[in-house]
Coordinates of C-alpha atoms in Angstrom, one line a residue:
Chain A
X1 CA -65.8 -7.1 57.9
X2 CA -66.1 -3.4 57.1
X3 CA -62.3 -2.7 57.5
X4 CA -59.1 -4.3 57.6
X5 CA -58.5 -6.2 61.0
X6 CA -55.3 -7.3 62.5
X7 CA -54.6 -9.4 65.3
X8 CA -53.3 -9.4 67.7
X9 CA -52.8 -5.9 68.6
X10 CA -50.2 -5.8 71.1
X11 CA -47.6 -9.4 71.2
X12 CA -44.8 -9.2 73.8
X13 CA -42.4 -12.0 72.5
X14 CA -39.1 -13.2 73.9
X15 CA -35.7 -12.5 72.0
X16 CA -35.2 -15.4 69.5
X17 CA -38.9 -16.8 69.1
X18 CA -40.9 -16.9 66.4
X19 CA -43.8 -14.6 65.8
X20 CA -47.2 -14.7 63.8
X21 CA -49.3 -11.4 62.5
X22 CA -52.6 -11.8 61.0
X23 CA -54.4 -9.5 58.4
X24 CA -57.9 -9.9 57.1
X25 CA -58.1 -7.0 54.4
X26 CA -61.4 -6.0 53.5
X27 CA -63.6 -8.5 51.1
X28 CA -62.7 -7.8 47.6
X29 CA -59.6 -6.2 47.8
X30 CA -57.3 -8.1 45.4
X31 CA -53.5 -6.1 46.6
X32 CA -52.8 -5.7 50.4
X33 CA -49.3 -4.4 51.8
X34 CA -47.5 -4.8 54.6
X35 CA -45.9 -1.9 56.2
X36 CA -43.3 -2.0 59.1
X37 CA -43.3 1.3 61.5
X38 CA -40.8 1.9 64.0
X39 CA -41.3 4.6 67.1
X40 CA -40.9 8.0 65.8
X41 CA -40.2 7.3 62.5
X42 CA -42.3 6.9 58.4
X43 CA -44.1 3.9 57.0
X44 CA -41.3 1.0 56.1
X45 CA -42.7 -0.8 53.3
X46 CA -41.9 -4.7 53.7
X47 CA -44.8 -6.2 51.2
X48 CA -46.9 -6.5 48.5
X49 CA -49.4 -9.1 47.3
X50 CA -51.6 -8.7 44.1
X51 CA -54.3 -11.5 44.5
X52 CA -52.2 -14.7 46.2
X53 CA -49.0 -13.5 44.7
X54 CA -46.2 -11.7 45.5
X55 CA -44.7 -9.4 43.3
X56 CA -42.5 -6.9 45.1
X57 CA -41.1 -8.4 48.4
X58 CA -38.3 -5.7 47.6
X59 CA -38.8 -4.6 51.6
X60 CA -38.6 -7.3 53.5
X61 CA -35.3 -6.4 55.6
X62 CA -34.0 -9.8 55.7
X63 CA -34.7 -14.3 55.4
X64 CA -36.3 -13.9 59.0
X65 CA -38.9 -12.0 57.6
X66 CA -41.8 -13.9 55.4
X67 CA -44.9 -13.3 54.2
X68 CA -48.1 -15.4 52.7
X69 CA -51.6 -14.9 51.6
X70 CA -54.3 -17.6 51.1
X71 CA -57.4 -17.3 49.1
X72 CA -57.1 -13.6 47.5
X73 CA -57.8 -12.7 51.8
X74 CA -56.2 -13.4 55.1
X75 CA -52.2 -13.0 55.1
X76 CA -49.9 -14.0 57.5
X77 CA -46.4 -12.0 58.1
X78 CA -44.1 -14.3 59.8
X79 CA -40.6 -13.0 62.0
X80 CA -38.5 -15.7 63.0
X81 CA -35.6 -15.7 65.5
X82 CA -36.9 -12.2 66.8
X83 CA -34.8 -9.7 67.3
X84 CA -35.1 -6.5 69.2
X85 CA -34.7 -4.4 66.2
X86 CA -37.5 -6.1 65.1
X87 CA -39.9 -3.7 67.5
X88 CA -42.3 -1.7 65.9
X89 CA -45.6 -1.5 64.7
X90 CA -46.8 -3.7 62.0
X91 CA -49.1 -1.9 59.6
X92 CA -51.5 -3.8 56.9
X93 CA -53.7 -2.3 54.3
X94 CA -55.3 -3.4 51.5
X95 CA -56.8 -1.6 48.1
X96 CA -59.6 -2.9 45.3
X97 CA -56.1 -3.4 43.3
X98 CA -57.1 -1.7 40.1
X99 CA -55.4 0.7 38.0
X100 CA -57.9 3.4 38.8
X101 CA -59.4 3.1 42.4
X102 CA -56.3 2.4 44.2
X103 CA -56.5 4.3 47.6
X104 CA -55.4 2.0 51.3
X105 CA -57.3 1.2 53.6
X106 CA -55.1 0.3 56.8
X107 CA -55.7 -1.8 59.7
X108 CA -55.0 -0.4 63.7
X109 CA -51.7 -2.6 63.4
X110 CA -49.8 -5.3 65.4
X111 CA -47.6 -3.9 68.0
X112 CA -44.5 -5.8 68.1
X113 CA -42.3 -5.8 71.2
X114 CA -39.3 -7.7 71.5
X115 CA -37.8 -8.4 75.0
Chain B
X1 CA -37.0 6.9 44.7
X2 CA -41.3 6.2 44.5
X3 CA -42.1 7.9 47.3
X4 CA -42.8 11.8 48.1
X5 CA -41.1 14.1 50.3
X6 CA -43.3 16.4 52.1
X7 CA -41.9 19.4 53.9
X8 CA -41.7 20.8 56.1
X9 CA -41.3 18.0 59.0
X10 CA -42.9 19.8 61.3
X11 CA -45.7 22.5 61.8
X12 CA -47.0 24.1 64.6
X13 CA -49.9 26.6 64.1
X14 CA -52.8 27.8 66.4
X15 CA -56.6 26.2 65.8
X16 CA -58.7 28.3 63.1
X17 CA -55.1 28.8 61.6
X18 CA -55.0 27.4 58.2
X19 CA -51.5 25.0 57.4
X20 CA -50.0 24.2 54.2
X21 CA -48.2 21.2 53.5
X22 CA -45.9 20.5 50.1
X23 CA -45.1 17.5 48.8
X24 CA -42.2 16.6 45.7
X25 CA -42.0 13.7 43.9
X26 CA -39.7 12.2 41.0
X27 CA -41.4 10.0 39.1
X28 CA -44.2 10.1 36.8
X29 CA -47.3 9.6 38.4
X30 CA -51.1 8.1 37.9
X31 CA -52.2 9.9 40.9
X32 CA -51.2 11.4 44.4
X33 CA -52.8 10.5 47.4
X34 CA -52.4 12.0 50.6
X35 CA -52.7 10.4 54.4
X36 CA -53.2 11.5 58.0
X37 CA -51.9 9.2 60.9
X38 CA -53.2 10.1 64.2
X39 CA -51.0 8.9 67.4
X40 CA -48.8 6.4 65.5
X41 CA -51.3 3.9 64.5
X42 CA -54.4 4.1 62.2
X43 CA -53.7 5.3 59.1
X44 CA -56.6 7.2 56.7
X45 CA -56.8 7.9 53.4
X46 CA -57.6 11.5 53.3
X47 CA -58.1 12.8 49.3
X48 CA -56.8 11.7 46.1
X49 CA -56.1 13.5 43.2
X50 CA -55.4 11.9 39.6
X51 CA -52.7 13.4 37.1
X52 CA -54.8 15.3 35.0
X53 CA -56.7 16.9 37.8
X54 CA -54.7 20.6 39.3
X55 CA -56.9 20.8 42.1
X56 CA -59.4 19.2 44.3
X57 CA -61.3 19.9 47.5
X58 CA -63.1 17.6 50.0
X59 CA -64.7 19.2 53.4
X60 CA -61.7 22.1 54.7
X61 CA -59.3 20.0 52.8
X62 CA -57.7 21.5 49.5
X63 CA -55.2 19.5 47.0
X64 CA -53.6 21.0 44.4
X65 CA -50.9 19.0 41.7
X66 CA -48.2 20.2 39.6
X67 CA -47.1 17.8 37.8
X68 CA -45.2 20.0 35.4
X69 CA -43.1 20.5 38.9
X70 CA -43.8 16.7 40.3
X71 CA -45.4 18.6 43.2
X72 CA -48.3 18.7 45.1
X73 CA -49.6 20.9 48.2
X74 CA -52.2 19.9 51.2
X75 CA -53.7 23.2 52.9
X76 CA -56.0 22.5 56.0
X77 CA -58.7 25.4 56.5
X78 CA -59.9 26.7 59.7
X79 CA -57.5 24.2 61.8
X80 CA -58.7 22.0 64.7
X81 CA -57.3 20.2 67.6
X82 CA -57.8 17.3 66.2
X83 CA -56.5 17.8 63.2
X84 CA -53.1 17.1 64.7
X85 CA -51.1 14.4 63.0
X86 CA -48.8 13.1 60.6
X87 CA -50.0 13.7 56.9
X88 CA -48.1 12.1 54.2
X89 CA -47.9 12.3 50.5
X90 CA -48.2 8.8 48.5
X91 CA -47.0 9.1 44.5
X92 CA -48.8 6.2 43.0
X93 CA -47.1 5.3 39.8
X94 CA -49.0 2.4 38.9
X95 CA -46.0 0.2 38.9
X96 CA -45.0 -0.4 42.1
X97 CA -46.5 -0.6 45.2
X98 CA -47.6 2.6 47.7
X99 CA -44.2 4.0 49.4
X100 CA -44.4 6.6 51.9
X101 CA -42.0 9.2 53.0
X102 CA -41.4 10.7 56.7
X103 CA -44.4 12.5 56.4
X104 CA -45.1 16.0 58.1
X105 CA -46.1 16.4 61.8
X106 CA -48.7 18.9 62.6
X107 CA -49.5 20.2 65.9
X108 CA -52.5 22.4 66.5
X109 CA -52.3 24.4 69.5
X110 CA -55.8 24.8 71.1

């Protein structure tokens, strides 16, 4: 697609379950993030995948939270055992992943709410 | 800490006003990008400027980097409406990923 798509956009989810985001960066961007925004407040990075590989998961707050990517594309950020503090929007973005041309490109994000 | 700090936090000017917006940073940088977030969602990549460039413009938008003084400023010419946002400065280092501060909230009164 022409930008980086997230789905869905809006989950309601019940306290305790287990929830699924979805991002499809844009074709040929080798590094996408995963950003974590609650109401009010800055970006919260969580994420960062070079290719299929992870090498800063520095951000993810704690085991609940988990994060893969399949075939250099689609990544899947995974909450388990929700919590309400876990409310926020859920940000994605992905970048060509070179030293020089390294500028985000963001999806609308996931908004999370927790009941 | 990666990430900038922009100041101030807040801005509130009249449209056709022009607003400034600084930026400091603490680490050594490959370039500085800068970001606008409209209503909490939807982030864009507004202008980016590499280390060994002092200034840059694109459209009413002028960038200029000091990185004797790790800082950067974002002035908005002949402000609009719509140009109300968040707009937050990104230090890329080149080691780690893209961090991103508090940002600074501008309101343009119409």
């Amino acid at each position: 697609g022409a930008g980086v798509s997230q789905s869905p956009s809006n989950k309601v989810t019940e306290k305790g379950k287990d929830v699924e985001l979805r991002c499809d960066p844009i074709s040929g961007h080798t590094a996408l993030y995963w950003y974590r925004q609650r109401l009010g407040q800055g970006l919260e990075f969580l994420i960062y995948f070079q290719g299929n590989s992870a090498p800063d998961k520095s951000g993810l707050p704690s085991d609940r939270f988990s994060a893969e990517r399949t075939g250099e594309s689609v990544s899947t950020l995974t909450i388990q055992r929700t919590q309400q503090e876990d409310s926020a929007v859920y940000l994605c973005a992905s970048s060509l992943g070179n030293r020089v041309e390294t500028e985000a490109f963001f999806g609308q994000g996931t908004r999370l709410t927790v009941v | 800490s990666q990430q900038g700090e922009e100041d101030p936090q807040a801005l509130s000017i009249q449209e056709g006003e022009n607003a400034t917006m600084n930026c400091s940073y603490k680490t050594s940088i490959n370039n500085l990008q800068w970001y606008r977030q409209n209503s909490g969602r939807g982030l864009v990549h507004l202008i980016l400027i590499r280390s060994n460039e002092r200034e840059k413009h694109s459209g009413r938008l002028r960038v200029t980097l000091d990185t004797s003084k790790k800082s950067s400023s974002l002035l908005i010419t002949a402000s609009r409406a719509a140009d109300t946002a968040s707009y937050f400065c990104v230090p890329d280092t080149g080691r780690r990923a893209l961090t991103f501060g508090s940002g600074t909230r501008l309101q343009v009164q119409p």
